Amino acid sequence: MKIIKNIGLLIFMLGLFIFTLSTFLGEFTPTKDIIKQSLSEQQYENIGIQVEGALGNKTYLSPIPISSTFAKIYNSANNELKAKQQWDKVMWDSPQVAVFQLIKSSSTGIYMHYEWLIFLLTFGLSILGSLMYILPDVILLGSPGIKNNKIFQSSATNRGWIGWVSFVYLVLFYIILYFFPALLTNQILIVNPISMAISGNASSQWFLYGFIYCTIMSVMAVRMFIKYRHSNYQLLRTGTVLFFQIAFAFLIPEILMRFNLPYMDFKNAWPLDYDFFFEWNINGLIASGNIGLFMFVWGVIFSLLIIPTFTYFYGKRWYCSWVCGCGGLAETLGDPYRQLSDKSEKAWKIERYLIHSVLVLAIIMTGATLYTYFTGSSQFIGISTYDIQKSYGFLIGAVFSGIIGTGFYPILGNRVWCRFGCPLAAYMGLIQRFKSRFRITTNGGQCISCGNCSTYCEMGIDVRWYAQRGQNIVRSSCVGCGVCSSVCPRGVLNLENKEENGRFGKPTDLDDNGLIISNT
Amino acid sequence: MKHIAIIGNGISGITAARNIRKSSNHKITIISAETEYFFSRTALMYIYMGHLKFEHTKPYEDHFWKKNKLELKKGLVKDIDFTKNRLYFDGGNVLDYDELILATGSKPNKFGWPGQDLTGVQGFYSYQDLEKVEAYSKNIRHAVIVGGGLIGVEMAEMFISRNISVTLLVREKSFWNIVLPEQESALINKHIRSHHVDLRLETELKEITDDGNGRVKSITTTTGEEILCNFVGLTVGVHPNISFLKSTPIEMNKGILVNEYLETNLPNVYAIGDCAEHRLPPKGRKAIEQVWYTGKIMGEVVAQTICNNKTSYRPGIWFNSAKFFDIEYQTYGFVNATRSEDEDEIYWEHQGGMKCVHIIFSKTQHTIMGINTFGIRMRHEVFDKWLRETKTIEFVLRNLKEANFDPEFFTRHEEEIINVFNAKFPDNGIVATMKKIN
């Protein structure tokens, strides 16, 4: 069994290696025609001749030189235009985005002709290897139950060198994905046939990302199903979160595009879905007739009515650990890192400042967006609405939720974004804290302060602090993953929806009858 | 303002300190030779297994103590002069107090076996014990654990988690059967064996053999068998850690004798937790109870008394819990190992052998006396109430759903348990109420 695991690990590493290496390989011949077709009219007018001169009809064996040569030409042309103050000619896209289409169209090598073979060598090997690594645990872990053995003795899960290497890899991946998509051209080409089959469109970096996301979640969900096979709660929520990711976040939007309908993730909610009220989205939906109108109304009702109502009845867990895509990745890929969240009071303080600031920012940005939409004025209290949107998208949408949120899994734990940044989590958290039937009940005086609950709380809640004084846990950040209850060796914690009254519980205390065991 | 010194920073001493601080401004010094900060002793096994790091076992952050003006002093008290109210430390320091709380905990038992002081032979109680287990179990292949109690099975689990094979020697016919009824004991025997522990029942340790370098080489059992091993865990119970008080006027038996207010025979000196022995234990309770929550209650009680609200120790309805590898165990009220004349019982076991429920009730009145549950969590609050109010077995079974504390979506077994009762008492069959639990 151990041997199968080790071979699996090697196969996985090989698949990942080929996937990564793809950035540096390929064969690209940018012909004059391709250059003309790939650049926008304005770009072609500004730099077309220079690009043709530098790149035209040569063959490159990696996308990197094309990308860097192009960026050089692009930037110097732009600087010249700016110096001459020819503002109408200045190109505002990033050169990395502008060159993406050019590189993609000029690919002629194996990535163009043997996609399926390369798919098997990358995704295929990685999936096969991972499953070979994960499946033997059915036998190796012994009878069902919590098996957190060696977590703090392993370099991967205790911020050892494997943790740091994973961290660097993930962060680099997100930086490339968001800001240098041209470097992922080959990988995007690998999944092109799949994209064509689902949506009828050529794949983009976002299709690639969605596909990787679903694949990782599926494989790591298998791990969850084995690890927590004694808990129906964990099995069910892992199943639903996987279903919502694959069906709602990935397949349905792609299929909608096949029918020329607007891209819509029906389970995404404002303010996590921060561009829902952006002009292009509203206009796009309205332009699509009744179905678009339905999508718009659904988005509004979902965010403003369904989200708070369900949160009142079940706590925010119904979304964060049963439906949400970010939560889905955190609960599958992120599960091995949950113990790394910071439990200190200080971290709690930072969390409250940060997450509520993001919520306020999201509300201000949406307010500005709607103000601009209805008044037509591009300025909101003296600041350009476009700049507000762009900064939010960059800082919160890309850097915080992606690079920090996922990239930092191996260092700061798996819910960094959900805990410190997600405005939807903040919004539901306020409801959960002040008006909800959800709580984690502490079972009388059974707590022995061992600390498993706090350690394995991915949100960094010091669960033990409440449990050891016999008090219920009502915290805005709790996503109801249920792992505190699973890891408790004494059956102390239980997630419950009950009457609002007395949900905080009273700490156990002394009276004339001795110890009072009461928490309602 | 008085100066209160507390010897011992375990759960009892720390609970006393926190509760004194809550209702007074006294100067409080907590003394320990074990660790600088309070940690949860029950979690030591999880450090060894890699579930936790030592820092995770500390229930309060390090800044907590200063913030609450609780002085921590690391040092070993060698002697106490009760007439001068003075503590003498190893190394020569002294500390004067106005009131003294002794919360010194326990030490593992050793029964004079030949070779019991060899390297690689030890009990498992303190942080230092953990360090020693860590050091002496590096790269070893086989360990023998002596004693069929809770710590023995914990130690077995620890070694199994590191792929060290284990032989567990148990004196009794079946695991922990001085506490557990035979059915539960049999279920745990099976479960322990399913984890590949070589469980030897009715087998005792005779001697431990030296490998020539002062380290254990093997053990010999009372049946004469020699078992090669690199480590021996001695988990045959604990005794109060009070030997340093031997030549003082404090009255002691096995532990430090205390009355219902936890007062010793000396004025302004109290004893709580594992080291205290009750002169008049509460009904049905033992004079010395080495249990986490009773230590906690004693800490709360003594704090009240010291803060001028004289309070007697009444631990309430007995309860406890433990975990045997993958099987959680909870008990409420009294479930003795054997049935007395006036007790009746129902026992249900799940076909998987990982769950069972055992309820004891009075033969004549049908009032419940206690319940053991394995693999099913019960609500402490509910059973505490039912036992206080001496509910009947019929009432308990009808309302059993209300007491269930398993997570959502777990398989429920109330009906099967009721069927066991109905089969035994076919004349007064009961049906569970479908009362909505809210």
mmCIF file of C-alpha atoms in Angstrom, chain A residues 159 170 213 223-224 228 237 320-321 325-343 401 404-420 455-460 479 481 483:
data_model
loop_
_atom_site.group_PDB
_atom_site.id
_atom_site.type_symbol
_atom_site.label_atom_id
_atom_site.label_comp_id
_atom_site.label_asym_id
_atom_site.label_seq_id
_atom_site.Cartn_x
_atom_site.Cartn_y
_atom_site.Cartn_z
ATOM 1 C CA ARG A 159 5.157 25.026 7.368
ATOM 2 C CA LEU A 170 0.745 28.580 -5.757
ATOM 3 C CA TYR A 213 -10.295 24.199 -9.934
ATOM 4 C CA ARG A 223 -9.536 12.420 0.078
ATOM 5 C CA MET A 224 -12.200 14.101 2.231
ATOM 6 C CA TYR A 228 -14.117 11.753 7.247
ATOM 7 C CA ARG A 237 -21.327 18.863 2.732
ATOM 8 C CA CYS A 320 -19.672 28.904 3.102
ATOM 9 C CA SER A 321 -19.138 25.199 3.492
ATOM 10 C CA GLY A 325 -16.710 27.795 -4.600
ATOM 11 C CA CYS A 326 -14.024 29.517 -2.512
ATOM 12 C CA GLY A 327 -15.208 27.525 0.465
ATOM 13 C CA GLY A 328 -15.242 24.427 -1.705
ATOM 14 C CA LEU A 329 -11.573 24.730 -2.570
ATOM 15 C CA ALA A 330 -10.753 25.550 1.049
ATOM 16 C CA GLU A 331 -12.575 22.446 2.260
ATOM 17 C CA THR A 332 -10.930 20.102 -0.223
ATOM 18 C CA LEU A 333 -7.505 21.286 -1.357
ATOM 19 C CA GLY A 334 -7.254 23.355 1.821
ATOM 20 C CA ASP A 335 -8.236 20.720 4.364
ATOM 21 C CA PRO A 336 -4.653 19.538 4.983
ATOM 22 C CA TYR A 337 -3.762 23.099 6.018
ATOM 23 C CA ARG A 338 -6.670 23.972 8.326
ATOM 24 C CA GLN A 339 -4.525 23.683 11.467
ATOM 25 C CA LEU A 340 -2.291 26.559 10.332
ATOM 26 C CA SER A 341 -4.830 29.321 10.999
ATOM 27 C CA ASP A 342 -3.822 31.789 13.698
ATOM 28 C CA LYS A 343 -5.909 31.452 16.876
ATOM 29 C CA SER A 401 -8.920 36.442 -2.918
ATOM 30 C CA ILE A 404 -3.225 35.617 -0.788
ATOM 31 C CA GLY A 405 -6.455 33.682 -0.355
ATOM 32 C CA THR A 406 -5.303 30.490 -1.999
ATOM 33 C CA GLY A 407 -1.577 30.994 -2.427
ATOM 34 C CA PHE A 408 -1.120 31.299 1.324
ATOM 35 C CA TYR A 409 -2.928 28.028 2.154
ATOM 36 C CA PRO A 410 0.277 26.220 3.155
ATOM 37 C CA ILE A 411 1.366 29.083 5.431
ATOM 38 C CA LEU A 412 -1.686 30.792 6.913
ATOM 39 C CA GLY A 413 -4.284 28.045 6.595
ATOM 40 C CA ASN A 414 -7.065 27.427 4.137
ATOM 41 C CA ARG A 415 -9.554 30.166 4.927
ATOM 42 C CA VAL A 416 -7.448 33.309 4.715
ATOM 43 C CA TRP A 417 -9.757 34.922 2.185
ATOM 44 C CA CYS A 418 -12.960 33.722 3.865
ATOM 45 C CA ARG A 419 -11.780 34.879 7.260
ATOM 46 C CA PHE A 420 -10.050 38.179 6.504
ATOM 47 C CA THR A 455 -6.299 23.772 16.470
ATOM 48 C CA TYR A 456 -8.415 22.373 13.650
ATOM 49 C CA CYS A 457 -10.692 25.414 13.348
ATOM 50 C CA GLU A 458 -9.835 26.787 9.928
ATOM 51 C CA MET A 459 -11.339 30.161 10.873
ATOM 52 C CA GLY A 460 -8.979 30.549 13.821
ATOM 53 C CA VAL A 479 -18.406 28.640 8.576
ATOM 54 C CA CYS A 481 -17.464 23.055 8.662
ATOM 55 C CA VAL A 483 -14.560 19.727 12.071
#
